[in-house]
Coordinates of C-alpha atoms and ligand atoms in Angstrom, one line a residue:
M1 CA 64.2 45.7 -124.6
E2 CA 65.0 48.8 -126.1
S3 CA 68.1 50.5 -125.3
V4 CA 67.2 53.8 -123.7
L5 CA 68.7 55.9 -120.4
A6 CA 66.1 56.3 -117.1
L7 CA 65.6 59.5 -117.6
V8 CA 62.4 61.1 -117.2
P9 CA 60.9 62.4 -119.1
R10 CA 62.0 60.6 -121.9
P11 CA 63.4 62.9 -124.6
L12 CA 62.6 62.6 -127.9
K13 CA 65.4 61.0 -129.9
Q14 CA 68.6 59.1 -128.0
E15 CA 71.1 56.8 -129.3
C16 CA 73.5 54.7 -126.8
A17 CA 76.5 53.8 -127.8
E18 CA 79.6 52.2 -125.9
G19 CA 81.8 53.3 -123.4
F20 CA 81.6 55.7 -120.3
F21 CA 82.6 59.3 -119.9
E22 CA 84.6 59.5 -116.8
C23 CA 85.2 61.8 -114.1
D24 CA 86.2 62.0 -110.8
G25 CA 84.4 65.3 -108.9
I26 CA 82.3 67.5 -111.6
P27 CA 83.8 68.4 -114.6
G28 CA 84.0 72.3 -115.0
I29 CA 82.6 73.6 -117.3
S30 CA 82.7 76.4 -120.3
G31 CA 80.6 77.9 -123.1
D32 CA 80.6 81.3 -125.4
G33 CA 79.0 83.0 -122.8
S34 CA 75.5 83.0 -123.7
F35 CA 74.2 80.5 -120.8
A36 CA 76.4 81.4 -117.7
E37 CA 73.7 81.6 -115.5
E38 CA 72.6 78.3 -116.7
T39 CA 75.5 77.0 -116.2
G40 CA 75.9 78.6 -112.7
V41 CA 72.8 77.3 -111.3
F42 CA 73.7 73.4 -112.2
S43 CA 77.1 73.7 -111.3
G44 CA 75.4 75.0 -107.8
Q45 CA 73.5 72.0 -107.6
L46 CA 76.1 69.6 -108.6
S47 CA 77.8 70.6 -105.6
A48 CA 75.7 71.5 -103.2
R49 CA 75.4 67.9 -103.6
Y50 CA 79.2 66.7 -104.5
G51 CA 81.4 68.8 -103.6
A52 CA 83.1 71.7 -106.0
V53 CA 83.3 71.9 -109.4
S54 CA 86.9 70.7 -110.4
G55 CA 87.1 73.8 -112.7
S56 CA 89.5 72.9 -115.3
P57 CA 89.8 72.0 -118.2
P58 CA 86.5 72.0 -118.6
Q59 CA 85.3 68.6 -119.9
I60 CA 81.1 70.4 -120.7
M61 CA 81.4 72.5 -123.7
C62 CA 78.2 74.5 -123.9
A63 CA 77.0 75.8 -127.5
K64 CA 74.6 77.9 -128.9
D65 CA 72.7 76.5 -131.8
G66 CA 69.9 78.4 -133.1
A67 CA 68.9 75.5 -135.5
I68 CA 67.6 73.5 -132.1
P69 CA 63.8 74.1 -131.3
A70 CA 62.6 76.3 -128.6
E71 CA 63.3 74.6 -125.2
G72 CA 64.4 72.3 -127.0
Y73 CA 68.9 71.1 -126.5
R74 CA 70.9 68.2 -128.0
L75 CA 73.0 66.2 -125.3
R76 CA 76.3 64.4 -126.7
V77 CA 78.2 62.6 -123.7
A78 CA 81.7 61.4 -125.6
A79 CA 84.5 59.1 -123.6
N80 CA 86.4 62.3 -123.4
R81 CA 83.6 65.2 -123.4
I82 CA 80.2 65.9 -123.5
D83 CA 78.6 68.3 -125.8
L84 CA 75.2 70.4 -125.1
A85 CA 74.3 73.1 -127.5
A86 CA 70.9 74.6 -127.5
A87 CA 68.5 77.6 -129.6
D88 CA 68.0 79.6 -126.0
G89 CA 68.4 79.8 -121.9
D90 CA 65.4 77.8 -121.4
G91 CA 67.1 74.9 -123.7
M92 CA 70.0 74.6 -122.4
Y93 CA 68.5 74.7 -118.8
N94 CA 66.8 71.9 -119.5
G95 CA 69.5 69.9 -121.5
L96 CA 71.9 70.2 -118.2
Q97 CA 68.9 69.2 -116.2
T98 CA 69.2 65.8 -118.7
L99 CA 72.4 66.0 -117.5
R100 CA 71.9 66.4 -113.3
Q101 CA 69.9 63.1 -113.7
L102 CA 73.1 61.3 -115.5
F103 CA 75.0 62.9 -112.9
L104 CA 72.3 62.0 -110.2
S105 CA 72.0 58.1 -111.3
G106 CA 75.3 57.6 -110.0
D107 CA 74.4 59.3 -106.8
T108 CA 71.4 56.9 -106.5
G109 CA 73.6 53.3 -106.5
D110 CA 73.4 52.8 -110.2
V111 CA 75.6 49.9 -111.6
F112 CA 77.6 51.8 -113.4
V113 CA 79.1 53.8 -110.5
K114 CA 82.8 52.8 -108.5
N115 CA 83.0 55.6 -105.7
P116 CA 79.7 57.2 -106.0
Q117 CA 81.2 60.3 -103.7
T118 CA 83.6 61.3 -106.2
H119 CA 83.5 59.1 -109.5
F120 CA 81.0 58.9 -112.4
A121 CA 80.3 57.3 -115.3
I122 CA 77.7 58.7 -117.1
P123 CA 77.3 56.5 -120.7
C124 CA 77.3 57.7 -124.4
V125 CA 74.7 58.8 -125.8
E126 CA 72.9 61.2 -128.0
I127 CA 69.6 62.3 -127.7
E128 CA 67.6 65.9 -129.8
D129 CA 64.9 66.5 -127.6
A130 CA 62.2 69.1 -127.4
P131 CA 58.4 69.5 -125.6
R132 CA 55.7 67.9 -127.2
F133 CA 53.7 71.3 -125.0
P134 CA 55.0 74.6 -123.9
W135 CA 52.8 74.6 -121.1
R136 CA 53.9 72.3 -118.9
G137 CA 52.5 73.2 -115.1
F138 CA 52.5 72.1 -111.4
M139 CA 50.2 74.6 -109.1
L140 CA 50.5 73.9 -104.6
D141 CA 47.9 75.6 -103.0
C142 CA 48.9 77.1 -100.4
S143 CA 45.9 78.8 -98.8
R144 CA 44.4 76.0 -97.6
H145 CA 48.0 75.0 -95.8
F146 CA 50.8 77.5 -95.9
Y147 CA 53.7 76.0 -97.3
Q148 CA 56.9 77.5 -96.0
V149 CA 59.4 79.1 -98.3
S150 CA 62.3 76.9 -97.6
F151 CA 59.5 73.9 -98.8
I152 CA 58.3 76.0 -102.4
K153 CA 62.5 76.3 -103.5
K154 CA 62.7 72.7 -103.2
L155 CA 59.7 71.9 -104.9
I156 CA 60.5 74.3 -107.5
D157 CA 64.1 73.4 -108.1
A158 CA 62.8 69.1 -108.5
L159 CA 60.2 70.7 -110.9
S160 CA 62.8 71.9 -113.0
L161 CA 64.6 69.0 -113.0
H162 CA 61.8 67.7 -115.0
H163 CA 61.6 70.1 -117.6
I164 CA 58.3 71.4 -115.8
N165 CA 57.6 75.7 -116.6
R166 CA 55.4 77.5 -114.8
F167 CA 55.0 77.1 -110.7
H168 CA 51.1 78.0 -110.2
W169 CA 50.7 79.7 -106.5
H170 CA 47.1 79.3 -105.3
L171 CA 47.7 82.2 -102.7
T172 CA 44.0 83.2 -101.7
D173 CA 41.5 81.1 -100.8
D174 CA 38.3 80.7 -98.4
Q175 CA 40.7 79.6 -95.2
G176 CA 43.3 81.8 -96.1
W177 CA 45.2 84.7 -97.6
R178 CA 48.7 84.4 -98.4
L179 CA 49.4 87.7 -100.5
P180 CA 50.8 91.3 -99.5
V181 CA 48.8 93.8 -100.6
P182 CA 50.2 97.9 -98.8
E183 CA 46.6 99.3 -99.3
Y184 CA 44.6 96.7 -97.4
P185 CA 47.0 95.4 -94.3
L186 CA 43.9 93.2 -92.4
L187 CA 44.7 91.3 -95.6
A188 CA 47.7 89.9 -92.9
E189 CA 46.5 90.2 -89.7
K190 CA 43.2 88.8 -90.3
A191 CA 42.5 87.0 -93.3
S192 CA 46.2 85.1 -92.5
K193 CA 44.5 83.4 -89.5
R194 CA 42.4 80.1 -89.7
R195 CA 40.9 79.7 -86.4
N196 CA 40.4 76.9 -84.3
P197 CA 36.3 76.6 -84.5
Y198 CA 36.2 74.5 -81.1
R199 CA 38.6 77.1 -79.1
Q200 CA 38.7 80.1 -80.8
E201 CA 41.5 81.6 -79.1
E202 CA 43.9 79.5 -81.0
I203 CA 45.1 79.8 -84.4
Y204 CA 45.6 76.3 -86.3
D205 CA 46.9 77.8 -89.0
E206 CA 48.3 80.9 -90.3
G207 CA 50.4 82.3 -92.5
F208 CA 51.8 85.0 -95.1
Y209 CA 54.5 85.8 -97.6
T210 CA 56.4 88.7 -97.7
E211 CA 57.1 90.8 -101.4
D212 CA 60.5 89.5 -100.4
E213 CA 59.1 85.9 -100.0
I214 CA 57.5 86.0 -102.9
R215 CA 60.7 87.8 -104.8
E216 CA 63.0 85.4 -103.1
V217 CA 60.5 82.3 -104.6
V218 CA 60.0 83.9 -108.5
A219 CA 63.5 84.8 -108.9
F220 CA 65.0 81.1 -107.3
A221 CA 62.3 79.8 -110.2
A222 CA 63.0 82.2 -112.8
A223 CA 67.1 80.8 -112.4
R224 CA 65.3 77.5 -113.2
H225 CA 63.9 78.9 -116.7
I226 CA 60.5 78.6 -114.2
T227 CA 57.5 81.4 -114.6
V228 CA 55.4 82.0 -111.3
V229 CA 51.7 82.2 -111.7
P230 CA 50.4 83.8 -109.3
E231 CA 46.4 83.1 -109.0
V232 CA 44.2 85.4 -106.9
D233 CA 40.6 83.5 -106.3
L234 CA 37.7 85.7 -107.6
P235 CA 35.4 86.6 -106.9
G236 CA 34.7 83.7 -105.1
H237 CA 36.7 81.4 -102.4
T238 CA 36.4 85.0 -100.7
V239 CA 35.8 84.1 -97.8
A240 CA 39.4 85.1 -95.6
A241 CA 39.4 88.4 -97.6
L242 CA 35.5 89.1 -96.4
A243 CA 36.4 87.8 -92.9
A244 CA 39.1 90.9 -93.0
Y245 CA 36.9 93.6 -95.0
P246 CA 33.1 92.4 -94.7
E247 CA 32.2 95.8 -96.7
L248 CA 33.1 93.4 -99.9
G249 CA 30.7 90.4 -99.1
C250 CA 26.7 91.5 -100.3
T251 CA 25.3 90.4 -96.3
G252 CA 28.0 92.7 -94.9
G253 CA 28.8 89.4 -92.3
P254 CA 30.5 89.2 -90.0
Y255 CA 32.5 87.0 -91.8
Q256 CA 35.0 84.5 -90.4
V257 CA 38.1 83.0 -92.2
E258 CA 36.8 79.1 -92.6
Y259 CA 37.6 76.5 -91.6
R260 CA 35.6 74.0 -93.3
H261 CA 36.3 72.4 -96.9
G262 CA 33.8 73.1 -99.7
V263 CA 32.1 75.8 -101.7
F264 CA 31.0 78.6 -99.6
E265 CA 28.6 81.1 -100.8
D266 CA 30.1 84.3 -99.4
I267 CA 31.6 85.7 -102.4
L268 CA 32.5 89.4 -103.5
C269 CA 29.1 91.7 -104.2
A270 CA 29.5 92.6 -107.6
G271 CA 27.2 95.0 -106.9
N272 CA 30.0 97.4 -104.9
D273 CA 32.3 99.0 -106.8
R274 CA 34.6 99.2 -104.1
I275 CA 35.0 95.4 -104.9
F276 CA 37.0 97.1 -107.6
D277 CA 38.9 99.7 -105.3
F278 CA 40.3 96.5 -103.6
V279 CA 40.8 93.9 -106.7
A280 CA 42.8 97.4 -108.6
A281 CA 45.7 97.4 -105.5
V282 CA 45.6 93.6 -105.5
F283 CA 46.6 93.5 -109.1
D284 CA 48.9 96.6 -108.2
S285 CA 50.4 93.9 -106.1
L286 CA 50.6 91.0 -108.0
S287 CA 52.0 93.1 -111.3
R288 CA 55.1 94.7 -108.5
L289 CA 55.7 91.5 -107.4
F290 CA 55.8 89.6 -109.9
P291 CA 56.9 90.5 -113.6
G292 CA 55.6 86.9 -115.4
K293 CA 53.0 87.5 -118.5
Y294 CA 50.2 85.2 -116.4
V295 CA 48.0 86.4 -113.7
H296 CA 45.0 83.1 -112.8
I297 CA 41.7 85.1 -111.5
G298 CA 40.3 81.8 -110.5
G299 CA 37.0 82.3 -111.2
D300 CA 35.8 78.8 -110.2
E301 CA 32.6 77.2 -107.9
A302 CA 31.1 81.1 -107.0
P303 CA 27.6 80.0 -106.5
T304 CA 24.8 83.4 -107.3
A305 CA 22.6 82.8 -104.1
R306 CA 23.8 85.7 -102.3
W307 CA 23.9 87.8 -105.5
E308 CA 20.7 87.0 -106.1
T309 CA 18.5 88.3 -103.1
C310 CA 21.7 91.7 -102.9
P311 CA 19.8 94.9 -103.6
K312 CA 23.1 95.9 -104.3
C313 CA 23.3 92.9 -107.3
R314 CA 19.8 92.9 -108.5
Q315 CA 20.4 97.3 -109.5
R316 CA 23.6 95.7 -110.8
M317 CA 21.9 93.2 -113.6
T318 CA 18.7 96.4 -113.8
E319 CA 21.8 98.5 -115.1
L320 CA 23.4 96.2 -117.3
K321 CA 20.6 94.4 -118.9
L322 CA 21.5 90.7 -117.5
N323 CA 19.0 87.8 -117.7
E324 CA 20.0 85.9 -115.1
P325 CA 22.6 86.4 -112.2
R326 CA 25.4 84.4 -113.1
Q327 CA 25.8 86.9 -116.1
L328 CA 27.0 88.7 -113.6
Q329 CA 30.0 86.6 -113.1
R330 CA 30.6 87.0 -116.4
W331 CA 30.6 91.2 -116.1
L332 CA 33.1 90.6 -112.9
T333 CA 35.5 88.6 -115.2
R334 CA 35.4 91.2 -118.2
R335 CA 36.1 93.6 -116.1
F336 CA 38.8 91.8 -114.4
V337 CA 40.6 91.1 -117.7
Q338 CA 40.5 94.3 -118.8
M339 CA 42.1 95.6 -115.4
L340 CA 45.1 93.3 -115.8
T341 CA 45.5 93.6 -119.8
E342 CA 46.2 97.4 -118.8
R343 CA 49.0 96.4 -116.4
G344 CA 50.4 94.3 -119.4
K345 CA 48.7 91.1 -117.8
T346 CA 47.2 87.7 -120.0
A347 CA 44.8 86.5 -117.5
I348 CA 43.7 82.7 -117.2
G349 CA 40.4 81.3 -115.2
W350 CA 38.9 78.1 -114.5
D351 CA 36.6 77.0 -116.7
E352 CA 33.6 78.5 -114.9
V353 CA 34.4 81.8 -117.1
L354 CA 32.6 80.0 -119.8
E355 CA 29.3 79.6 -117.7
G356 CA 26.2 82.6 -118.8
M357 CA 24.7 83.6 -121.7
N358 CA 26.6 85.5 -123.6
D359 CA 24.2 87.5 -125.8
S360 CA 25.3 91.6 -124.4
E361 CA 28.8 93.2 -125.4
C362 CA 29.7 94.1 -121.6
T363 CA 29.9 90.3 -120.7
A364 CA 32.0 89.0 -123.9
L365 CA 35.2 86.8 -122.5
P366 CA 38.0 89.3 -124.2
D367 CA 39.6 86.7 -126.7
D368 CA 43.5 86.5 -125.0
M369 CA 41.6 85.5 -121.8
I370 CA 43.4 81.6 -121.4
V371 CA 41.0 79.2 -119.6
M372 CA 42.4 75.8 -117.7
Y373 CA 40.1 73.0 -117.7
W374 CA 39.3 70.9 -114.6
R375 CA 35.7 70.2 -114.7
S376 CA 36.9 66.6 -116.7
W377 CA 33.3 64.6 -115.7
M378 CA 30.7 67.4 -117.4
D379 CA 30.0 66.8 -121.1
K380 CA 33.8 68.0 -122.5
K381 CA 31.3 70.6 -125.2
L382 CA 31.8 73.5 -123.0
I383 CA 35.9 72.9 -123.7
V384 CA 35.4 71.9 -127.3
D385 CA 33.5 75.0 -128.3
A386 CA 35.6 76.8 -126.4
A387 CA 38.4 75.4 -128.5
A388 CA 36.4 76.0 -131.8
A389 CA 36.0 79.3 -130.9
G390 CA 40.2 80.1 -131.2
R391 CA 40.8 80.2 -127.1
S392 CA 43.6 78.5 -125.1
L393 CA 43.0 76.2 -123.0
I394 CA 45.6 74.7 -120.2
M395 CA 44.2 70.8 -119.4
T396 CA 44.3 70.0 -115.8
P397 CA 41.0 67.1 -116.0
C398 CA 40.7 66.9 -112.0
D399 CA 39.4 63.1 -111.9
Q400 CA 41.2 63.0 -114.9
G401 CA 45.3 61.8 -113.0
A402 CA 46.1 65.7 -112.9
Y403 CA 44.7 66.1 -109.2
I404 CA 47.3 64.7 -107.3
N405 CA 46.4 65.2 -104.0
F406 CA 43.6 62.8 -104.7
R407 CA 45.4 59.2 -103.0
Q408 CA 47.4 57.2 -105.3
V409 CA 47.5 54.1 -103.7
E410 CA 44.1 51.7 -101.2
D411 CA 45.9 53.0 -97.6
P412 CA 43.2 54.1 -95.2
D413 CA 45.1 56.0 -93.3
G414 CA 47.4 57.5 -95.6
P415 CA 47.3 61.4 -97.0
G416 CA 45.0 61.7 -99.5
A417 CA 43.0 59.1 -98.2
A418 CA 39.5 61.0 -97.8
Y419 CA 39.3 61.2 -101.5
R420 CA 39.2 58.8 -104.3
S421 CA 42.2 57.4 -106.1
T422 CA 44.5 58.9 -109.5
T423 CA 47.1 56.4 -109.7
L424 CA 50.4 56.6 -111.0
Q425 CA 49.4 55.6 -114.6
N426 CA 45.8 57.8 -114.4
S427 CA 48.2 60.8 -113.9
Y428 CA 50.7 58.9 -116.7
E429 CA 47.5 58.3 -119.2
I430 CA 46.3 62.0 -118.3
P431 CA 44.6 63.6 -121.6
L432 CA 45.4 66.1 -123.0
V433 CA 43.3 66.4 -126.3
Y434 CA 40.6 65.1 -126.2
P435 CA 38.6 62.8 -129.0
E436 CA 36.2 65.2 -128.9
M437 CA 38.2 67.7 -130.4
T438 CA 39.4 68.3 -134.3
E439 CA 43.1 68.7 -135.3
E440 CA 42.6 72.3 -135.7
Q441 CA 40.8 72.9 -132.5
A442 CA 43.9 70.1 -130.4
K443 CA 46.2 73.3 -131.8
R444 CA 44.5 75.5 -128.9
V445 CA 45.7 73.0 -125.9
L446 CA 49.0 74.9 -124.6
G447 CA 49.7 71.8 -122.4
G448 CA 48.9 70.6 -118.8
Q449 CA 48.9 71.2 -115.6
G450 CA 49.5 68.7 -112.7
N451 CA 47.1 70.6 -109.5
L452 CA 48.2 69.0 -105.1
W453 CA 44.5 71.2 -102.8
A454 CA 45.6 71.1 -99.6
E455 CA 42.6 70.5 -98.4
V456 CA 43.5 67.7 -96.9
I457 CA 47.9 67.9 -97.3
N458 CA 48.5 69.7 -93.8
S459 CA 52.5 69.4 -94.5
A460 CA 55.5 69.3 -96.3
M461 CA 56.4 65.7 -95.7
N462 CA 52.9 64.8 -97.1
A463 CA 52.6 67.0 -99.9
E464 CA 55.9 64.8 -101.3
Y465 CA 54.5 62.1 -100.8
M466 CA 51.6 63.0 -102.9
I467 CA 53.9 64.4 -105.2
F468 CA 56.0 62.0 -106.0
P469 CA 56.4 60.2 -107.9
R470 CA 53.0 61.1 -110.3
L471 CA 54.4 64.1 -111.2
C472 CA 57.2 61.9 -112.8
A473 CA 54.7 60.7 -114.7
L474 CA 52.7 64.2 -115.1
A475 CA 56.0 65.3 -116.7
E476 CA 56.8 63.1 -118.8
A477 CA 53.0 63.5 -120.7
F478 CA 53.3 66.8 -120.8
W479 CA 57.0 66.7 -122.8
S480 CA 58.2 63.7 -124.1
P481 CA 56.5 63.4 -128.0
A482 CA 57.5 59.8 -126.6
A483 CA 55.4 59.0 -123.4
G484 CA 53.0 55.9 -124.1
D485 CA 55.0 53.4 -122.8
F486 CA 53.1 53.3 -118.9
A487 CA 55.3 50.1 -118.2
G488 CA 58.7 51.7 -119.9
F489 CA 58.0 54.3 -118.2
K490 CA 58.0 52.0 -114.4
R491 CA 60.7 50.5 -115.4
R492 CA 62.8 53.8 -115.5
L493 CA 61.2 55.0 -112.7
Q494 CA 63.2 52.2 -110.7
V495 CA 66.2 54.9 -110.7
H496 CA 64.8 57.6 -111.2
Q497 CA 63.2 57.5 -107.8
R498 CA 66.2 56.8 -106.4
R499 CA 67.8 60.6 -107.8
I500 CA 64.1 61.8 -106.0
D501 CA 65.1 60.3 -102.8
S502 CA 68.9 61.9 -103.3
L503 CA 67.2 65.7 -103.4
G504 CA 65.7 63.9 -100.0
F505 CA 61.6 64.0 -101.0
V506 CA 59.8 61.4 -99.7
Q507 CA 57.9 59.7 -102.3
C508 CA 54.9 57.5 -103.0
R509 CA 56.2 53.8 -103.7
E510 CA 53.7 51.7 -105.4
D511 CA 55.4 48.1 -104.6
S512 CA 56.4 49.1 -101.3
Ligands
ACM601 C1 39.1 73.4 -108.8 O1 39.1 73.2 -108.3 N1 38.0 74.1 -107.2 C2 39.8 74.8 -109.7
ZN602 ZN1 25.6 92.1 -103.8

C-alpha cells in the first residue's frame, strides 16, 4: 500500500519520512507578521478542542514564499519543528487546515497517540499542495428549512477544514424569505413564515436572519477564507415574496407562502416596472451585507404560464418585439445583471438563464455572468456551447454526485429517502469536465459545488448526516489533482471521519 497520510482532500505531493514531531499541548506559532489572522484562527480552532496554546518557544514557523501557487502551501514536519509557507493568506489558511487535520488525528484515536488530550505525535512529512480548481463550493438551502446561525458557523468551519472556499447561501424561495430588506418590511413579517396547511393558525416553519447575524456569518467565513455567495432566486421561486407583496405577481394574488414542494407558476410579473424597485432594494441589501464579488440570482424553474396570459407581460413582449415568453426571462436576467454590475458585483445564475432565443440585443446575456450547471440529465449541448462561447461555468451536476440531499444509503426511514440515491462514490466521481468539451472549453470550468436542498432535510442533525462524508468526497474532487482513487480515498476516510466526529458532527457511515 502506498505511504500517504490520511488527509482529505489528498494533497498534490507528499513525501513521508521517518519519525515524529512530538509535543505536549499545542505548540506556539510564529510568523513574519503577515499571517497573524490565519494563525490566530488556527490557534483558536485547536485550543477550543485541547486548551490553551503553549506559547514559547514557537515550534510552528509560518513564512511567506511568493513562488508558491495561489491558495497553495508547503508544509514540512520535522522532528523538532514544523514549517509552513505560502504566497498568500488563502494558502497559509489551507496549510494550517491540513496541519489541523494532523492534530485532530491524534484526538480521534490514531495509532500514534500516547495521551490524546495533551500529547501529539505528528508524522514527519513534506507536503506541497495547490488546488485543481479555484471554485470549491457548498450550497445550503435555508429557505425550505431555516438553519440557525450557530449551525451555519459550525458547518463553515468544517468546510474550511476541507479547503472549500465558497459558501453559497440560498436565502429565498417559495417556502420562505430569509433576507432583510428594510424597504420591504413584510418580507420579515409575512414572507418568512410558512403556515401549516391543515391548521392555518399554526406556523410550522419560520425564520429570518438579522443584518447583524448575516454580518457575523460573513466575518466568520472570511476569517476562514470562505467567500459567502448569497442567492436570491429570481424571477421564479418567489411565492414567499409574492405572499408579502402580491402586486409584484401577474394575477395580483392573494398568495400564500408555499408549504408544498415543487415548481410554481406564480412568479414575478415581467410587465410590471415595480419589480425593478423591489429587486433594486434587494440588491442594495445584498451589497451592504455581502462584501464578496458574487451574487447568485437564481433563474431556475421559472414557468412562463402566467406571462403568457398576463396583459402587462404581453404588452412588454410587444414593446420589446419578443416572439416567445421565455425571452422575457432573458430580458429580465440582463436587467438584473446590469443592476448588479452597477453595484460592482458579478452575477451567477442556474443554467436556465442560457435558454430562450437570443436574437435581439435586449436579451443578450452579459458575457461576465457565470452559469451554474445543474440539469445534468439533459443534453450537454447547452453547456458545451456556453463554454465554447467563452462563458465561465461552475459544475453542480444534479444527478451526478453534486446534490447531496439525495439519499446516500438504502435506508427507507433515513433523511433524503424520498429521493433517488447519490452514493459516496457518485460524489467522489462527480464530473467537473465533460468528455464533450475540448481542452479550451474545459478551461471555462471554474470548479464545482455540492448542494443541499432542504425540502425534506428539516433539522441540522439530518443536514449533517447528509453532508458527511459526501462533502469530503466532493472536496477532494474539487481540490486534488491527485483525486481519482476511490479505494484510497475510502481508506483515508476511516481516519478522517473520526476527525469529523471530534468536531461534533453526525455522519452517515456506509459500513455501519
Ligand atoms: C435547482 O436545483 N432548482 C437549481
Ligand atoms: Zn405579468
